[in-house]
Tab-separated table of C-alpha atoms in Angstrom:
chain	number	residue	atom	x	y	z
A	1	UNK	CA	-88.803	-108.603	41.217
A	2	UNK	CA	-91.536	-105.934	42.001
A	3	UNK	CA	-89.913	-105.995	45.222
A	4	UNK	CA	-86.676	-105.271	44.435
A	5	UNK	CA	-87.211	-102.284	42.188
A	6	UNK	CA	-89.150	-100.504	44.970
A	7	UNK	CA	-86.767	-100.938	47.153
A	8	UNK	CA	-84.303	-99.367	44.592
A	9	UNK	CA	-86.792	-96.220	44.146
A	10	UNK	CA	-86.974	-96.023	47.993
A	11	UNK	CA	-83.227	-95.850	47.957
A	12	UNK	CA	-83.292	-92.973	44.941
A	13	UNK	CA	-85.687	-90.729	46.868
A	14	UNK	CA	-83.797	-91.009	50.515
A	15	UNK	CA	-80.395	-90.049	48.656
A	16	UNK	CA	-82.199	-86.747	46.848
A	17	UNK	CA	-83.509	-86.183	50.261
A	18	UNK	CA	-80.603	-86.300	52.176
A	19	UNK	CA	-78.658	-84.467	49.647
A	20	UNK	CA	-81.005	-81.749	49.481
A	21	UNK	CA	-81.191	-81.655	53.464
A	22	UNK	CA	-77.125	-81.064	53.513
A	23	UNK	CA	-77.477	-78.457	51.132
A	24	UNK	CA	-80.109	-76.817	53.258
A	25	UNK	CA	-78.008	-77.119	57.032
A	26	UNK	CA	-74.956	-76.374	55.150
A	27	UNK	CA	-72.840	-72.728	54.765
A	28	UNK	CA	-73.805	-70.976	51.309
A	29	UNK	CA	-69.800	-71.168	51.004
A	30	UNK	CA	-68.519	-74.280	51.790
A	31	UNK	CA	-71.580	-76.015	49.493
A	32	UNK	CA	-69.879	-73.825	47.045
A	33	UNK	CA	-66.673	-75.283	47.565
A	34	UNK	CA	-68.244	-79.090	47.200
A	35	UNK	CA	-69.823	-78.771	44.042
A	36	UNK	CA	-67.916	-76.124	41.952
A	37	UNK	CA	-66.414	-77.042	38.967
A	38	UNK	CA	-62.245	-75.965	39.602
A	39	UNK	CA	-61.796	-73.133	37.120
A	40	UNK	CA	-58.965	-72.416	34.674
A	41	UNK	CA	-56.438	-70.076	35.808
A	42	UNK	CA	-56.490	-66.884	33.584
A	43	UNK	CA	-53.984	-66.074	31.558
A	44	UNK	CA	-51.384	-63.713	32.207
A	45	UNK	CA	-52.322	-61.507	29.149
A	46	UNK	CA	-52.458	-57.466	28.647
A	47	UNK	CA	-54.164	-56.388	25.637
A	48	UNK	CA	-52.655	-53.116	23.720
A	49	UNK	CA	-53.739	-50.777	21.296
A	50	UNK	CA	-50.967	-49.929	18.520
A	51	UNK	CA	-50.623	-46.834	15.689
A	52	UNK	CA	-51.141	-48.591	12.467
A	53	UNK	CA	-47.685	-47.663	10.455
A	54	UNK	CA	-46.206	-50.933	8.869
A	55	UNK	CA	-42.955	-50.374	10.708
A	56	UNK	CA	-44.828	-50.292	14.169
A	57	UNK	CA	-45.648	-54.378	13.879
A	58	UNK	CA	-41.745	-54.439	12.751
A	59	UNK	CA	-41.057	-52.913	15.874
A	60	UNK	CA	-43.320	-54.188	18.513
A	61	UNK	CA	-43.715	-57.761	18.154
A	62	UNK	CA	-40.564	-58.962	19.103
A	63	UNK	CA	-40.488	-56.771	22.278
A	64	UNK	CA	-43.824	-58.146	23.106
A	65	UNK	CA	-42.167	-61.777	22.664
A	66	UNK	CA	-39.144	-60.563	25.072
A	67	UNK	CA	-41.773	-59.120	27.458
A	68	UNK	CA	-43.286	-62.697	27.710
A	69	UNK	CA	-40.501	-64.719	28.150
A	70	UNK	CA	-38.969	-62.423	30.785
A	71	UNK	CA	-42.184	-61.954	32.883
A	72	UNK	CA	-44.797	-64.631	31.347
A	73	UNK	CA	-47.406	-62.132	31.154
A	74	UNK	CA	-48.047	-61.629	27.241
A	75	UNK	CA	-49.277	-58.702	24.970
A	76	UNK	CA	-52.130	-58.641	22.900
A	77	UNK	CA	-52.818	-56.733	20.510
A	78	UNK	CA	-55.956	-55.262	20.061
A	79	UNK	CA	-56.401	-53.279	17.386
A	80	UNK	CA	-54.021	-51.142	14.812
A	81	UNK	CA	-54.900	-48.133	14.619
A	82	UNK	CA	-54.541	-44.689	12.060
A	83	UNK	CA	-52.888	-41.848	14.152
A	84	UNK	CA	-55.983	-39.410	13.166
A	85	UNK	CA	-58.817	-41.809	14.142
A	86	UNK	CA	-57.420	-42.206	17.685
A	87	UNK	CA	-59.504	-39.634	19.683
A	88	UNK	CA	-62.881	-40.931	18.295
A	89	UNK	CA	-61.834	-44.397	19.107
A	90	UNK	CA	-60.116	-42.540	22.738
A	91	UNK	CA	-63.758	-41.988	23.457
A	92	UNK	CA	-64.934	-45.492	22.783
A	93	UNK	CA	-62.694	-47.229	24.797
A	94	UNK	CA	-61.788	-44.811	28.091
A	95	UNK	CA	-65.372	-42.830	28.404
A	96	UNK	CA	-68.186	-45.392	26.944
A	97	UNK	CA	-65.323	-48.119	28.438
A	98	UNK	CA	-66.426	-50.269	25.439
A	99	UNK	CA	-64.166	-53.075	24.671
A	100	UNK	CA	-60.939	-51.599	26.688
A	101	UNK	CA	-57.854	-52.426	26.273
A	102	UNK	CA	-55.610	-52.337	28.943
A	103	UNK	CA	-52.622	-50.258	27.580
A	104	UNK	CA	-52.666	-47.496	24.955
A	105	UNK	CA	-50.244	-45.766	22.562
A	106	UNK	CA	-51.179	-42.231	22.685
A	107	UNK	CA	-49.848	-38.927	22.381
A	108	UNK	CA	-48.948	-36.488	25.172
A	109	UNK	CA	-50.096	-33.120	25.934
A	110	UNK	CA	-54.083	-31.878	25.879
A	111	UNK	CA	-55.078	-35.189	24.340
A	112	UNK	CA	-53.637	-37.093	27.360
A	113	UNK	CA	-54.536	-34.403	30.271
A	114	UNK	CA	-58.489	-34.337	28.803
A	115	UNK	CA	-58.761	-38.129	29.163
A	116	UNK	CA	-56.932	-38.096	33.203
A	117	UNK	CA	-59.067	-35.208	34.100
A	118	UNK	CA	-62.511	-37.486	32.985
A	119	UNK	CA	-60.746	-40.120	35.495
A	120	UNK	CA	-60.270	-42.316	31.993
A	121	UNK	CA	-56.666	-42.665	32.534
A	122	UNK	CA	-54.554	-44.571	35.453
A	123	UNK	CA	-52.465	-42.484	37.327
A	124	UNK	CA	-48.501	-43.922	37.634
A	125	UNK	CA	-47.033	-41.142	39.702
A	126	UNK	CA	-46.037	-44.017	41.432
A	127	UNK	CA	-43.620	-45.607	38.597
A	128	UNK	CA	-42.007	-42.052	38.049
A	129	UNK	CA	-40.753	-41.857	41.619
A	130	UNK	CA	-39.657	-45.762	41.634
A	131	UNK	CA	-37.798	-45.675	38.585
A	132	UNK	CA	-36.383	-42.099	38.905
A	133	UNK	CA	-37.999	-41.441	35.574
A	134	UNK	CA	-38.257	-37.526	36.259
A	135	UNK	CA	-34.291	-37.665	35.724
A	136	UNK	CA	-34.787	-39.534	31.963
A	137	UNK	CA	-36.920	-37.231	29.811
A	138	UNK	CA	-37.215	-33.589	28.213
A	139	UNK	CA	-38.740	-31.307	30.606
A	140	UNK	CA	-41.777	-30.818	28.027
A	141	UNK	CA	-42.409	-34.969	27.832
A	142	UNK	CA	-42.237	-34.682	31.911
A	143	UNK	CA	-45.333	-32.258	31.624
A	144	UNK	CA	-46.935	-33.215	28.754
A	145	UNK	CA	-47.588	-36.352	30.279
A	146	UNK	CA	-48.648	-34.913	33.807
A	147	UNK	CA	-51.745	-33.650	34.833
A	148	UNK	CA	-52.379	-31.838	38.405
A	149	UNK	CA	-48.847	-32.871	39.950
A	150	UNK	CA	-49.783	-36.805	38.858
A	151	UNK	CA	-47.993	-38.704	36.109
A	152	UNK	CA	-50.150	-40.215	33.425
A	153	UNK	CA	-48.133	-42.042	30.672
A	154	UNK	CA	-44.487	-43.315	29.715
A	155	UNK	CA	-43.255	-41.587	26.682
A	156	UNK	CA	-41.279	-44.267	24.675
A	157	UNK	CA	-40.513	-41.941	21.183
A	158	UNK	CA	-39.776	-38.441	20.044
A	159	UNK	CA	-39.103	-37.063	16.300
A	160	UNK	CA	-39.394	-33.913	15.080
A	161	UNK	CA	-41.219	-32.505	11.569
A	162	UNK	CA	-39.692	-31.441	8.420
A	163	UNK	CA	-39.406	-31.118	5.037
A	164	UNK	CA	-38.738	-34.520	3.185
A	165	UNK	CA	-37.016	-34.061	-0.746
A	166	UNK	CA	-35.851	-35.892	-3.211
A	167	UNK	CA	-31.774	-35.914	-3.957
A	168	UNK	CA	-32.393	-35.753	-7.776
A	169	UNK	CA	-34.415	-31.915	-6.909
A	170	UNK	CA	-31.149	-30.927	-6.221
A	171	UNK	CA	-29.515	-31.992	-8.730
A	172	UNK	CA	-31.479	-29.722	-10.771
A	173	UNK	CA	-31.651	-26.908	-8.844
A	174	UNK	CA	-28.643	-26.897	-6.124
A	175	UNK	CA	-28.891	-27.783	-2.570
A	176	UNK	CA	-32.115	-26.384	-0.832
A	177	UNK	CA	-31.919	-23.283	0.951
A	178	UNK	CA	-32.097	-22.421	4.669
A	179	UNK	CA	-32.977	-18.754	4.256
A	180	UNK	CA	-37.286	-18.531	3.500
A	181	UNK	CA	-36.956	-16.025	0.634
A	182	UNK	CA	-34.041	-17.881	-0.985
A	183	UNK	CA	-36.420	-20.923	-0.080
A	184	UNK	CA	-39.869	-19.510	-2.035
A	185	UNK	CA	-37.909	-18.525	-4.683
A	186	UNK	CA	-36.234	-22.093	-4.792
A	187	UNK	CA	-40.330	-23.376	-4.918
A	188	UNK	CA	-40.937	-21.278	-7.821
A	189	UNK	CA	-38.449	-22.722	-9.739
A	190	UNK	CA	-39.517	-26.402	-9.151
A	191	UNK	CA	-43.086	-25.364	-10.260
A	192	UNK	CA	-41.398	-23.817	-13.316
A	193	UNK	CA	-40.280	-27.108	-14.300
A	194	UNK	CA	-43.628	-29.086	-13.657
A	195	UNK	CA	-42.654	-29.812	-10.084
A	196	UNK	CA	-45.615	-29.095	-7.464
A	197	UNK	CA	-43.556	-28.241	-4.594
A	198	UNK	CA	-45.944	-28.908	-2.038
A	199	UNK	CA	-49.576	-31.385	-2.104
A	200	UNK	CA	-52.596	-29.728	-0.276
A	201	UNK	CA	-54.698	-32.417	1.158
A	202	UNK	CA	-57.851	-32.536	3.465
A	203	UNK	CA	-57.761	-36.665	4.527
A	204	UNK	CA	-55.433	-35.680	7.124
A	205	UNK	CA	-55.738	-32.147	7.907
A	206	UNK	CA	-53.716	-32.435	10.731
A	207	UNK	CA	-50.930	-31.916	8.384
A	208	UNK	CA	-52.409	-28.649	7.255
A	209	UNK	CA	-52.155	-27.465	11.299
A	210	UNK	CA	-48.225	-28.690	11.003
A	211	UNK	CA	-47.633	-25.381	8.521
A	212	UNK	CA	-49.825	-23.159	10.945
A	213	UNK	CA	-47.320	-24.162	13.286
A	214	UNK	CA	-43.816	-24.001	11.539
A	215	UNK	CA	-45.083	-19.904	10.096
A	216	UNK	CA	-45.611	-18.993	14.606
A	217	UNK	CA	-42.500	-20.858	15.470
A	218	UNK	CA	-40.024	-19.012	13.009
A	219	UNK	CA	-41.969	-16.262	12.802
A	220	UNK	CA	-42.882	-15.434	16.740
A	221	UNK	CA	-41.053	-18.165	18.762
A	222	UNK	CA	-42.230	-20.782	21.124
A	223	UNK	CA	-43.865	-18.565	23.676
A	224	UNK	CA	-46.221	-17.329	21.176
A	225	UNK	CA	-47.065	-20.282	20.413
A	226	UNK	CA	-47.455	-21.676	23.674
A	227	UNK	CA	-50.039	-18.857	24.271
A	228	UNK	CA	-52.121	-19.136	21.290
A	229	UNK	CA	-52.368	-22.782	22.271
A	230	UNK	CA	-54.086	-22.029	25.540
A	231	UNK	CA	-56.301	-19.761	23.560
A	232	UNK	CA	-54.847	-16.471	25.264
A	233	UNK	CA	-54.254	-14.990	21.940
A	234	UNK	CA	-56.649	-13.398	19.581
A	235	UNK	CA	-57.084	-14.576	15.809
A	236	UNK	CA	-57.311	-11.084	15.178
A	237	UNK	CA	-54.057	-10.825	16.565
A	238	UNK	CA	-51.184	-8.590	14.416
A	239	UNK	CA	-49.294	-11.594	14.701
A	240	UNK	CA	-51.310	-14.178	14.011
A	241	UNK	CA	-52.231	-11.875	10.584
A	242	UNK	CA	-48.750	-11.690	9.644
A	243	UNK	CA	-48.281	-15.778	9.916
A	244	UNK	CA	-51.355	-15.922	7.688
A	245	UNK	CA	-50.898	-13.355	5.033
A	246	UNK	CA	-47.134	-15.391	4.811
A	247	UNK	CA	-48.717	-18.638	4.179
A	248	UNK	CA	-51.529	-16.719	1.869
A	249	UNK	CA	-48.559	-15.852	-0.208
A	250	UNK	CA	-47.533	-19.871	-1.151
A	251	UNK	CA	-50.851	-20.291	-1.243
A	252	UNK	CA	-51.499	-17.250	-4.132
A	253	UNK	CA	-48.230	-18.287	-5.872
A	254	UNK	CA	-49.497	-21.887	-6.689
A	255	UNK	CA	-47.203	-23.779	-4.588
A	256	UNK	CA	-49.629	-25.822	-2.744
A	257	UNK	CA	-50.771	-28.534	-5.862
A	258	UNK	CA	-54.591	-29.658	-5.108
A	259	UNK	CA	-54.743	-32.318	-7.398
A	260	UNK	CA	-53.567	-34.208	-3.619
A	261	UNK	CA	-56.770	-32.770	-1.729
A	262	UNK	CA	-58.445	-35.935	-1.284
A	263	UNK	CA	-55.509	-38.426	-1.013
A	264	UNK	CA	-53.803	-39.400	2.409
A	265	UNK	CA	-50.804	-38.640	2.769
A	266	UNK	CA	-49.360	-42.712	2.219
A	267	UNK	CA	-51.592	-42.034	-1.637
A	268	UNK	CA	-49.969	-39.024	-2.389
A	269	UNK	CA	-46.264	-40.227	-1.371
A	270	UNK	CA	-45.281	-42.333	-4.341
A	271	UNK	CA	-46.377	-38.765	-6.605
A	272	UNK	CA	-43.119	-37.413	-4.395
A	273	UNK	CA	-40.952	-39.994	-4.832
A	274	UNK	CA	-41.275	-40.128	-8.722
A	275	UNK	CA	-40.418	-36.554	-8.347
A	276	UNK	CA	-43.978	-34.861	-9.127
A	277	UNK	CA	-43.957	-33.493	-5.398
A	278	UNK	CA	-41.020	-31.189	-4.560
A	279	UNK	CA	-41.650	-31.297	-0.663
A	280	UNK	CA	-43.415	-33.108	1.591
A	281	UNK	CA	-43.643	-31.827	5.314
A	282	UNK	CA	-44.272	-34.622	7.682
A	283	UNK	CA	-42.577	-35.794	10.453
A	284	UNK	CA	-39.817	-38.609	10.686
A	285	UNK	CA	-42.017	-41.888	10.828
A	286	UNK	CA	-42.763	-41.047	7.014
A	287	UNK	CA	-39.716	-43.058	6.398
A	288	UNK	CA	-41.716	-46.036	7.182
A	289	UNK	CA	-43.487	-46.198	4.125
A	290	UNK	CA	-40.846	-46.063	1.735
A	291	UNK	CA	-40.282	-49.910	1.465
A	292	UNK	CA	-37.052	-49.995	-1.094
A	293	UNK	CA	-33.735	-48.861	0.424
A	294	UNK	CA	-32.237	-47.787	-2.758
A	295	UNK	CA	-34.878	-44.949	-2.925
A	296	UNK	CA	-34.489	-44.499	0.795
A	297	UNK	CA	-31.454	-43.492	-0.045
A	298	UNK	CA	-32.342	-40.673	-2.452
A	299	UNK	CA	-34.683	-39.122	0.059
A	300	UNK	CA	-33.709	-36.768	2.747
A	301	UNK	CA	-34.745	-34.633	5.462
A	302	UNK	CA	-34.154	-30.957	6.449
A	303	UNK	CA	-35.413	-28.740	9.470
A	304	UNK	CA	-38.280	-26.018	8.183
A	305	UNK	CA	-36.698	-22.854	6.739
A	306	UNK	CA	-35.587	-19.476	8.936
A	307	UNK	CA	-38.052	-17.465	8.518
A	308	UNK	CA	-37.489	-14.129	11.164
A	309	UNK	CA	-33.719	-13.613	13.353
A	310	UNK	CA	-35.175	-15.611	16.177
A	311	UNK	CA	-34.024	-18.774	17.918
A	312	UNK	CA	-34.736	-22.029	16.569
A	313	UNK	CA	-37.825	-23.591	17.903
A	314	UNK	CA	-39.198	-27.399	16.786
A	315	UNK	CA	-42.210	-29.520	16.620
A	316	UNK	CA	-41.103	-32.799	18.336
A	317	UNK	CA	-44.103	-35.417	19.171
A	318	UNK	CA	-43.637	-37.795	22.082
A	319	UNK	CA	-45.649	-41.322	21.500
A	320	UNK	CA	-46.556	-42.428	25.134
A	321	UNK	CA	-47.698	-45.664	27.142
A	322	UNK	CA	-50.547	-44.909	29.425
A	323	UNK	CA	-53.145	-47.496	31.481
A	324	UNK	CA	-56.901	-47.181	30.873
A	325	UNK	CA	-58.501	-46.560	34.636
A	326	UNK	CA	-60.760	-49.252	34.159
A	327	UNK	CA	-58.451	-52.077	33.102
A	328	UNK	CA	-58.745	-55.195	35.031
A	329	UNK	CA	-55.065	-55.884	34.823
A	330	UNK	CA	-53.316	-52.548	36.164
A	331	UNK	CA	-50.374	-54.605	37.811
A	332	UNK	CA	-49.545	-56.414	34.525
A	333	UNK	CA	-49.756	-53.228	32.759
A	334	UNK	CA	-47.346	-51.646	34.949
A	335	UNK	CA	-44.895	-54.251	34.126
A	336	UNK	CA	-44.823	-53.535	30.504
A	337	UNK	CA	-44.647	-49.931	30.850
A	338	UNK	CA	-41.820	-50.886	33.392
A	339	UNK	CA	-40.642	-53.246	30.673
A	340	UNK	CA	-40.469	-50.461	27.666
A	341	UNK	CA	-38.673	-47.564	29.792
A	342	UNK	CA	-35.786	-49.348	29.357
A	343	UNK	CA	-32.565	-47.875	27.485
A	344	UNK	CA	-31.997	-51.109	25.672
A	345	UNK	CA	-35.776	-51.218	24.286
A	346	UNK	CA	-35.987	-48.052	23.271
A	347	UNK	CA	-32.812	-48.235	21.240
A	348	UNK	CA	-34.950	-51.082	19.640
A	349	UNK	CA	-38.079	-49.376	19.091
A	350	UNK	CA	-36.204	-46.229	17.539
A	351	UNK	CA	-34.663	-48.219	14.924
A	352	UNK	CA	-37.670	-49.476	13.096
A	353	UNK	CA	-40.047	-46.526	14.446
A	354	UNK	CA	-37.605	-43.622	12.281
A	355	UNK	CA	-38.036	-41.856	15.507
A	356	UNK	CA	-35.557	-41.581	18.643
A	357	UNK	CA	-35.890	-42.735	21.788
A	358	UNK	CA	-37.611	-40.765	24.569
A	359	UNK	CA	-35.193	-41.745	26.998
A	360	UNK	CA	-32.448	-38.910	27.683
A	361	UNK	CA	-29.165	-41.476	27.769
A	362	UNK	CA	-30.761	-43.156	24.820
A	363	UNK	CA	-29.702	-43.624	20.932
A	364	UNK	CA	-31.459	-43.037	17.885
A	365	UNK	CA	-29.380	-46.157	16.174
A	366	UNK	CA	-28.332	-45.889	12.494
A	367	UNK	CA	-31.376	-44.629	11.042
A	368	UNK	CA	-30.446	-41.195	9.099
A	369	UNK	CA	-34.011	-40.198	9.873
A	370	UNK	CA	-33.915	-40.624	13.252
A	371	UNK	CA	-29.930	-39.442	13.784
A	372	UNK	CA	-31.594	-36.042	11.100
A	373	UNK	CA	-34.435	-35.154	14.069
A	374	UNK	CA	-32.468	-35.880	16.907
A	375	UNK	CA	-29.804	-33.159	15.649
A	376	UNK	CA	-32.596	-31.218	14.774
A	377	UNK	CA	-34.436	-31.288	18.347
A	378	UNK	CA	-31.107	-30.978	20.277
A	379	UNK	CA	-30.553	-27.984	18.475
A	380	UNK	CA	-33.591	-26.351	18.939
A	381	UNK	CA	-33.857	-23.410	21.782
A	382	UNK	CA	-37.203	-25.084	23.032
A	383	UNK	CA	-39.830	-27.905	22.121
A	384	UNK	CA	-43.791	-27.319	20.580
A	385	UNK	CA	-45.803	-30.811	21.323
A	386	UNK	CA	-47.497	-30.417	17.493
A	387	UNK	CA	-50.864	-28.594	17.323
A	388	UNK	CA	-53.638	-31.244	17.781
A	389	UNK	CA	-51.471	-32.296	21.125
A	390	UNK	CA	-50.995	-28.074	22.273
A	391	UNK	CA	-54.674	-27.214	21.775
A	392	UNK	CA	-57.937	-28.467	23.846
A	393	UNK	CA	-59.004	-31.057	21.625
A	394	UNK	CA	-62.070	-29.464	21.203
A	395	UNK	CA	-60.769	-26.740	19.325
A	396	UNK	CA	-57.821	-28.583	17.378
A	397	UNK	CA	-60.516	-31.048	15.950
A	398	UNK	CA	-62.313	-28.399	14.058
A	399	UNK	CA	-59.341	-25.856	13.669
A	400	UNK	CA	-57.427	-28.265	11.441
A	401	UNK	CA	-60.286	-28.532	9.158
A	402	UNK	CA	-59.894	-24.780	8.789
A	403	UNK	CA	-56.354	-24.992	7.829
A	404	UNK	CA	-57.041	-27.229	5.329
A	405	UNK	CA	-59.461	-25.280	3.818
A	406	UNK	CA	-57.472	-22.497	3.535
A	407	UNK	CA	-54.602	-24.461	1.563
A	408	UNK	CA	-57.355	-24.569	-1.391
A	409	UNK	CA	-59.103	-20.469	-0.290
A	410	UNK	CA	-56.407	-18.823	0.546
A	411	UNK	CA	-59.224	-16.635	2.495
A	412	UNK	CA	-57.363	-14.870	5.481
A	413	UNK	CA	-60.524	-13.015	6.287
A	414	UNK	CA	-62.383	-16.335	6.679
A	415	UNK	CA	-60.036	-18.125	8.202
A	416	UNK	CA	-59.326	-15.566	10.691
A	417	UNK	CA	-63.568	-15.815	11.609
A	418	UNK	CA	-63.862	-19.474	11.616
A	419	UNK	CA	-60.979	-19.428	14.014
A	420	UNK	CA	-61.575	-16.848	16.161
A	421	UNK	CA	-65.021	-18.053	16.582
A	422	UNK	CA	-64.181	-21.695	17.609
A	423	UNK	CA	-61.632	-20.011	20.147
A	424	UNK	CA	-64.319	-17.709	21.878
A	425	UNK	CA	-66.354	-21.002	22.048
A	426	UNK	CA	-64.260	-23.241	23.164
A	427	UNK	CA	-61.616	-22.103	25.721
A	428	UNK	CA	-62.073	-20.543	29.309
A	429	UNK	CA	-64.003	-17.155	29.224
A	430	UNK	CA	-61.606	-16.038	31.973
A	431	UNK	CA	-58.993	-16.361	30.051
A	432	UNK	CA	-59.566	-15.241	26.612
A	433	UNK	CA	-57.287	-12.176	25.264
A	434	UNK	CA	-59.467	-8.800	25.280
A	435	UNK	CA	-58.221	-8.168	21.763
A	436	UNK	CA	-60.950	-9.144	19.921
């Protein structure tokens, strides 16, 4: 018996040694191949990064699901996100490339060109010239998604900003006027009767930067505008004094209601829509949070007042698609940005987004909203990509703080300094105005 189990250990030991004697006379790779363990295929999966509006779940999910079953590659979502929040987070995921996801919604303009000139964003110059996109879109989406003669990002949406009112206003007080001194004098009677006709908030003083805006547009035109964006114009400027001292005056008449100051706007909206809130100015995809049709119905839209005999300029936001540089899966990506250019989809999107499609040969569907800042944008003489999109983020970030402020001051003179300040800091040296 003794025997026989040494002969078994002497069997043992000879088999470790040959084994280990194969290993040692054999290629690194085809030992490898021998004792690997066959892995899983990965899944064909992108993961995505989505605005956090109720309506944009509504409006995604189901053209994620058609994405799948055409190409079998599906979309995950990542994380929902609020609109304001999405440079910080920007920063996270494209510069400290922490947790990436592979596509982003993200808006167009300075915010887009800052992330392709850090090399965070994947150039799809490529996709333009394939699918003839240059022939599809605005001539400002076309640029505001391009940075040095490449192509960054698809735009899928546009809508424009207004002035959002109740029906039963004017029923009180007739319809609301286009001219701006028929229009102030129009807010003074809503705040005779107990009717704020406009909340000043802080939580999102982005909004605050939307009124900055409207006052250059109607009051100095696009190309003004354009300028002071690049930080070529002086704070100082006679202008720029006359948009402010305009504002100052809604401001000194009470119109601006600061019992809002530290409510979002989704807190403040249901003080509008039981008619303690004359006007709310906001763009299109407000619609999205008023849940019962029947009030839907009572709620419409207008275009921001005339304010000087010039042409008719607009705000009007494009929502993009771009690829972070560092995603793992830039082929699949392309596919769904490929997938969501399409005529058909964006007709989809449009109609739960409140917005209109991107696409030129597009249609903004039934929704009033939508069909309202279509009209609006088509009528316009030329196209601003909002403030915080115009400006070097740098500035825009603090600037719109400012403009908050000011909603509660009124203080041109500060103001003006805080402004003019953060422009001498921030933009190009070599380009700065000399009036100052």
């Amino acid at each position: 018996m003794r025997t026989l189990v040494i002969s078994f250990a002497c069997l043992a030991v000879a088999f470790v040694l040959s084994a280990a004697l194969v290993r040692a006379f054999t290629p690194a790779s085809l030992v490898d191949k021998v004792t690997s363990v066959p892995k899983k295929t990965p899944e064909k999966s992108i993961t995505i990064v989505l605005n956090v509006l109720p309506s944009v779940k509504s409006a995604f999910l189901p053209v994620f699901k058609e994405f799948e079953q055409e190409t079998g590659i599906k979309v995950i979502p990542q994380k929902f996100i609020e609109d304001y929040d999405f440079e910080e987070k920007m920063n996270q995921w494209l510069i400290e490339k922490t947790d990436t996801p592979d596509v982003l919604f993200g808006h167009n303009g300075m915010r887009l060109q800052k992330m392709a000139q850090l090399g965070a964003v994947h150039p799809i110059t490529k996709l333009w010239k394939k699918n003839n996109w240059y022939s599809k879109f605005r001539e400002e989406q076309i640029e505001g998604s391009s940075y040095e003669n490449n192509q960054y990002a698809l735009p899928y949406s546009i809508y424009t900003w207004g002035l959002f009112y109740k029906r039963s206003i004017t029923e009180k007080l007739g319809p609301v006027p286009e001219n701006w001194h028929e229009f102030k004098e129009y807010c003074q009677q809503l705040k005779d009767i107990g009717v704020a006709p406009f909340p000043a908030s802080m939580q999102q003083p982005y909004i605050a930067s939307a009124w900055f805006e409207y006052f250059v547009l109607r009051m100095h035109g696009l190309e003004f505008f354009n300028q002071t964006m690049l930080g070529e114009v002086s704070y100082k400027d006679v202008k720029i004094q006359q948009v402010l001292i305009e504002w100052q005056d809604l401001i000194n008449r009470g119109f601006y209601d600061t019992s809002y100051f530290h409510m979002r706007w989704e807190e403040y909206l249901p003080y509008f829509l039981r008619d303690k809130i004359g006007f709310v100015l906001m763009g299109t995809p407000l619609a999205s949070r008023i849940f019962d049709e029947d009030i839907r119905q009572q709620v419409d839209f207008i275009a921001f007042p005339k304010i000087n005999d010039i042409p008719k300029y607009e705000t009007a936001p494009s929502n993009v698609f771009f690829i972070a540089s560092n995603s793992k899966k830039i082929h699949y990506s392309e596919q769904f940005l490929e997938f969501v250019s399409q005529k058909e989809i964006q007709n989809t999107l449009s109609s739960f987004l409140h917005t209109s499609p991107a696409r030129l040969d597009a249609s903004p569907g039934k929704d009033k909203y939508a069909q309202q800042g279509i009209a609006s944008i088509n009528d316009a003489r030329g196209l601003s990509p909002f403030f915080d999109r115009g400006a070097k983020p740098e500035f825009e970030r603090e600037a719109v703080v400012s403009f908050a402020k000011f909603l509660i001051t009124g203080d041109v003179k500060q103001l003006t300094a805080e402004l003019e300040s953060l422009r001498l800091a921030v933009y190009d040296k070599n380009i700065l105005s000399k009036n100052h």
